[in-house]
């Protein structure tokens, strides 16, 4: 794993850091296809998944910024732990409410979250910023 010092480089924006334009394009096309096939609830679930993914990234981004400005290692460790638990709790509660809407929107919302992770990972692989090795093999 390569550590990059971003404090001295140019300011990287939230949208470009997490490659949101490509993700929004892919999910927009998927939503249009789902809507045109008559799967409106799946399209709504996908839209909810997109919003959850972006909210999760925002919490991750803000948590990372607070880690960089932490006064001590202990404060940074505590902040990272609480931020991680908070993000997972937020996603769990939000997905529980989506499940109350229906199973199809729940699966589509999970698909929207998965699409975001896969998009980010594939873009970083193509850019050469992360390796293709699997440590389990």
PDB file of C-alpha atoms in Angstrom:
ATOM      1  CA  UNK A   1       0.000   0.000   0.000  1.00  0.00           C
ATOM      2  CA  UNK A   2       1.351   3.363  -1.021  1.00  0.00           C
ATOM      3  CA  UNK A   3       0.985   6.374   1.272  1.00  0.00           C
ATOM      4  CA  UNK A   4       0.578   9.689  -0.487  1.00  0.00           C
ATOM      5  CA  UNK A   5       1.141  13.006   1.239  1.00  0.00           C
ATOM      6  CA  UNK A   6      -1.756  15.123   0.030  1.00  0.00           C
ATOM      7  CA  UNK A   7      -1.026  18.035   2.361  1.00  0.00           C
ATOM      8  CA  UNK A   8       1.580  19.502   0.020  1.00  0.00           C
ATOM      9  CA  UNK A   9      -0.142  18.857  -3.306  1.00  0.00           C
ATOM     10  CA  UNK A  10      -2.993  20.706  -4.932  1.00  0.00           C
ATOM     11  CA  UNK A  11      -6.361  20.702  -3.186  1.00  0.00           C
ATOM     12  CA  UNK A  12      -8.409  17.674  -4.229  1.00  0.00           C
ATOM     13  CA  UNK A  13     -12.154  18.194  -4.278  1.00  0.00           C
ATOM     14  CA  UNK A  14     -14.767  15.848  -2.890  1.00  0.00           C
ATOM     15  CA  UNK A  15     -16.321  15.138  -6.298  1.00  0.00           C
ATOM     16  CA  UNK A  16     -13.065  14.354  -8.074  1.00  0.00           C
ATOM     17  CA  UNK A  17     -11.558  12.432  -5.159  1.00  0.00           C
ATOM     18  CA  UNK A  18     -14.327   9.836  -5.143  1.00  0.00           C
ATOM     19  CA  UNK A  19     -14.916   9.866  -8.923  1.00  0.00           C
ATOM     20  CA  UNK A  20     -18.564  10.868  -8.585  1.00  0.00           C
ATOM     21  CA  UNK A  21     -19.201  11.928 -12.217  1.00  0.00           C
ATOM     22  CA  UNK A  22     -18.619   8.413 -13.583  1.00  0.00           C
ATOM     23  CA  UNK A  23     -20.674   6.890 -10.756  1.00  0.00           C
ATOM     24  CA  UNK A  24     -23.568   9.281 -11.336  1.00  0.00           C
ATOM     25  CA  UNK A  25     -23.490   8.574 -15.073  1.00  0.00           C
ATOM     26  CA  UNK A  26     -23.616   4.815 -14.547  1.00  0.00           C
ATOM     27  CA  UNK A  27     -26.413   4.974 -12.000  1.00  0.00           C
ATOM     28  CA  UNK A  28     -28.374   7.481 -14.091  1.00  0.00           C
ATOM     29  CA  UNK A  29     -28.318   5.112 -17.045  1.00  0.00           C
ATOM     30  CA  UNK A  30     -29.292   2.207 -14.783  1.00  0.00           C
ATOM     31  CA  UNK A  31     -32.144   4.238 -13.278  1.00  0.00           C
ATOM     32  CA  UNK A  32     -33.453   5.234 -16.698  1.00  0.00           C
ATOM     33  CA  UNK A  33     -33.331   1.608 -17.854  1.00  0.00           C
ATOM     34  CA  UNK A  34     -35.121   0.414 -14.712  1.00  0.00           C
ATOM     35  CA  UNK A  35     -37.780   3.112 -15.081  1.00  0.00           C
ATOM     36  CA  UNK A  36     -38.344   2.364 -18.757  1.00  0.00           C
ATOM     37  CA  UNK A  37     -38.751  -1.340 -17.982  1.00  0.00           C
ATOM     38  CA  UNK A  38     -41.547  -0.520 -15.553  1.00  0.00           C
ATOM     39  CA  UNK A  39     -39.518  -1.178 -12.428  1.00  0.00           C
ATOM     40  CA  UNK A  40     -40.231   2.151 -10.758  1.00  0.00           C
ATOM     41  CA  UNK A  41     -39.682   0.921  -7.219  1.00  0.00           C
ATOM     42  CA  UNK A  42     -36.294  -0.480  -8.210  1.00  0.00           C
ATOM     43  CA  UNK A  43     -35.377   2.886  -9.743  1.00  0.00           C
ATOM     44  CA  UNK A  44     -36.427   4.637  -6.522  1.00  0.00           C
ATOM     45  CA  UNK A  45     -34.341   2.181  -4.500  1.00  0.00           C
ATOM     46  CA  UNK A  46     -31.362   2.833  -6.755  1.00  0.00           C
ATOM     47  CA  UNK A  47     -31.789   6.568  -6.230  1.00  0.00           C
ATOM     48  CA  UNK A  48     -31.873   6.031  -2.468  1.00  0.00           C
ATOM     49  CA  UNK A  49     -28.712   3.909  -2.748  1.00  0.00           C
ATOM     50  CA  UNK A  50     -26.987   6.713  -4.659  1.00  0.00           C
ATOM     51  CA  UNK A  51     -27.883   9.233  -1.959  1.00  0.00           C
ATOM     52  CA  UNK A  52     -26.737   6.854   0.776  1.00  0.00           C
ATOM     53  CA  UNK A  53     -23.434   6.244  -1.004  1.00  0.00           C
ATOM     54  CA  UNK A  54     -22.764   9.964  -1.408  1.00  0.00           C
ATOM     55  CA  UNK A  55     -23.734  10.649   2.222  1.00  0.00           C
ATOM     56  CA  UNK A  56     -21.429   7.845   3.363  1.00  0.00           C
ATOM     57  CA  UNK A  57     -18.581   9.288   1.298  1.00  0.00           C
ATOM     58  CA  UNK A  58     -19.214  12.725   2.762  1.00  0.00           C
ATOM     59  CA  UNK A  59     -19.020  11.343   6.305  1.00  0.00           C
ATOM     60  CA  UNK A  60     -15.813   9.508   5.366  1.00  0.00           C
ATOM     61  CA  UNK A  61     -14.341  12.666   3.834  1.00  0.00           C
ATOM     62  CA  UNK A  62     -15.156  14.855   6.826  1.00  0.00           C
ATOM     63  CA  UNK A  63     -13.903  12.209   9.241  1.00  0.00           C
ATOM     64  CA  UNK A  64     -10.627  11.998   7.355  1.00  0.00           C
ATOM     65  CA  UNK A  65     -10.209  15.761   7.482  1.00  0.00           C
ATOM     66  CA  UNK A  66     -10.715  15.700  11.246  1.00  0.00           C
ATOM     67  CA  UNK A  67      -8.142  12.906  11.557  1.00  0.00           C
ATOM     68  CA  UNK A  68      -5.559  15.016   9.771  1.00  0.00           C
ATOM     69  CA  UNK A  69      -6.073  17.823  12.263  1.00  0.00           C
ATOM     70  CA  UNK A  70      -6.214  15.675  15.410  1.00  0.00           C
ATOM     71  CA  UNK A  71      -4.123  16.896  18.323  1.00  0.00           C
ATOM     72  CA  UNK A  72      -2.886  13.493  19.465  1.00  0.00           C
ATOM     73  CA  UNK A  73      -2.804   9.868  18.378  1.00  0.00           C
ATOM     74  CA  UNK A  74      -5.330   8.975  21.055  1.00  0.00           C
ATOM     75  CA  UNK A  75      -7.787  11.592  19.814  1.00  0.00           C
ATOM     76  CA  UNK A  76      -7.259  10.450  16.230  1.00  0.00           C
ATOM     77  CA  UNK A  77      -7.839   6.813  17.170  1.00  0.00           C
ATOM     78  CA  UNK A  78     -11.030   7.677  19.053  1.00  0.00           C
ATOM     79  CA  UNK A  79     -12.269   9.879  16.236  1.00  0.00           C
ATOM     80  CA  UNK A  80     -11.645   7.160  13.644  1.00  0.00           C
ATOM     81  CA  UNK A  81     -13.413   4.548  15.746  1.00  0.00           C
ATOM     82  CA  UNK A  82     -16.468   6.695  16.382  1.00  0.00           C
ATOM     83  CA  UNK A  83     -16.676   7.820  12.759  1.00  0.00           C
ATOM     84  CA  UNK A  84     -16.538   4.249  11.519  1.00  0.00           C
ATOM     85  CA  UNK A  85     -19.212   3.074  13.952  1.00  0.00           C
ATOM     86  CA  UNK A  86     -21.359   6.095  13.134  1.00  0.00           C
ATOM     87  CA  UNK A  87     -21.193   5.538   9.379  1.00  0.00           C
ATOM     88  CA  UNK A  88     -22.105   1.866   9.725  1.00  0.00           C
ATOM     89  CA  UNK A  89     -24.961   2.688  12.087  1.00  0.00           C
ATOM     90  CA  UNK A  90     -26.250   5.357   9.687  1.00  0.00           C
ATOM     91  CA  UNK A  91     -26.238   2.921   6.769  1.00  0.00           C
ATOM     92  CA  UNK A  92     -27.878   0.180   8.834  1.00  0.00           C
ATOM     93  CA  UNK A  93     -30.715   2.432   9.992  1.00  0.00           C
ATOM     94  CA  UNK A  94     -31.231   3.947   6.540  1.00  0.00           C
ATOM     95  CA  UNK A  95     -31.319   0.523   4.875  1.00  0.00           C
ATOM     96  CA  UNK A  96     -33.743  -0.727   7.528  1.00  0.00           C
ATOM     97  CA  UNK A  97     -36.115   2.089   6.588  1.00  0.00           C
ATOM     98  CA  UNK A  98     -35.688   1.267   2.907  1.00  0.00           C
ATOM     99  CA  UNK A  99     -36.519  -2.362   3.673  1.00  0.00           C
ATOM    100  CA  UNK A 100     -39.781  -1.173   5.219  1.00  0.00           C
ATOM    101  CA  UNK A 101     -40.667   0.354   1.835  1.00  0.00           C
ATOM    102  CA  UNK A 102     -40.175  -3.009   0.165  1.00  0.00           C
ATOM    103  CA  UNK A 103     -37.700  -5.716  -0.698  1.00  0.00           C
ATOM    104  CA  UNK A 104     -37.141  -4.571  -4.308  1.00  0.00           C
ATOM    105  CA  UNK A 105     -36.117  -1.010  -3.314  1.00  0.00           C
ATOM    106  CA  UNK A 106     -33.889  -2.473  -0.593  1.00  0.00           C
ATOM    107  CA  UNK A 107     -32.041  -4.693  -3.069  1.00  0.00           C
ATOM    108  CA  UNK A 108     -31.769  -1.805  -5.533  1.00  0.00           C
ATOM    109  CA  UNK A 109     -30.414   0.510  -2.802  1.00  0.00           C
ATOM    110  CA  UNK A 110     -27.821  -2.112  -1.895  1.00  0.00           C
ATOM    111  CA  UNK A 111     -27.018  -2.344  -5.605  1.00  0.00           C
ATOM    112  CA  UNK A 112     -26.500   1.421  -5.722  1.00  0.00           C
ATOM    113  CA  UNK A 113     -24.084   1.205  -2.805  1.00  0.00           C
ATOM    114  CA  UNK A 114     -22.265  -1.713  -4.419  1.00  0.00           C
ATOM    115  CA  UNK A 115     -22.068   0.083  -7.774  1.00  0.00           C
ATOM    116  CA  UNK A 116     -20.361   3.023  -6.094  1.00  0.00           C
ATOM    117  CA  UNK A 117     -17.735   0.840  -4.443  1.00  0.00           C
ATOM    118  CA  UNK A 118     -17.064  -1.103  -7.641  1.00  0.00           C
ATOM    119  CA  UNK A 119     -16.862   2.084  -9.713  1.00  0.00           C
ATOM    120  CA  UNK A 120     -14.372   3.691  -7.341  1.00  0.00           C
ATOM    121  CA  UNK A 121     -12.252   0.560  -7.129  1.00  0.00           C
ATOM    122  CA  UNK A 122     -12.173  -0.002 -10.907  1.00  0.00           C
ATOM    123  CA  UNK A 123     -11.295   3.622 -11.634  1.00  0.00           C
ATOM    124  CA  UNK A 124      -8.420   3.487  -9.149  1.00  0.00           C
ATOM    125  CA  UNK A 125      -7.170   0.225 -10.678  1.00  0.00           C
ATOM    126  CA  UNK A 126      -7.285   1.732 -14.178  1.00  0.00           C
ATOM    127  CA  UNK A 127      -5.403   4.810 -12.973  1.00  0.00           C
ATOM    128  CA  UNK A 128      -2.771   2.569 -11.394  1.00  0.00           C
ATOM    129  CA  UNK A 129      -3.266   4.008  -7.899  1.00  0.00           C
ATOM    130  CA  UNK A 130      -3.993   0.582  -6.379  1.00  0.00           C
ATOM    131  CA  UNK A 131      -2.697  -2.834  -7.346  1.00  0.00           C
ATOM    132  CA  UNK A 132      -4.595  -5.787  -8.755  1.00  0.00           C
ATOM    133  CA  UNK A 133      -3.064  -8.335  -6.388  1.00  0.00           C
ATOM    134  CA  UNK A 134      -5.235 -10.398  -4.111  1.00  0.00           C
ATOM    135  CA  UNK A 135      -3.486 -11.186  -0.840  1.00  0.00           C
ATOM    136  CA  UNK A 136      -5.454 -14.412  -0.357  1.00  0.00           C
ATOM    137  CA  UNK A 137      -4.008 -16.119  -3.432  1.00  0.00           C
TER     138      UNK A 137
END
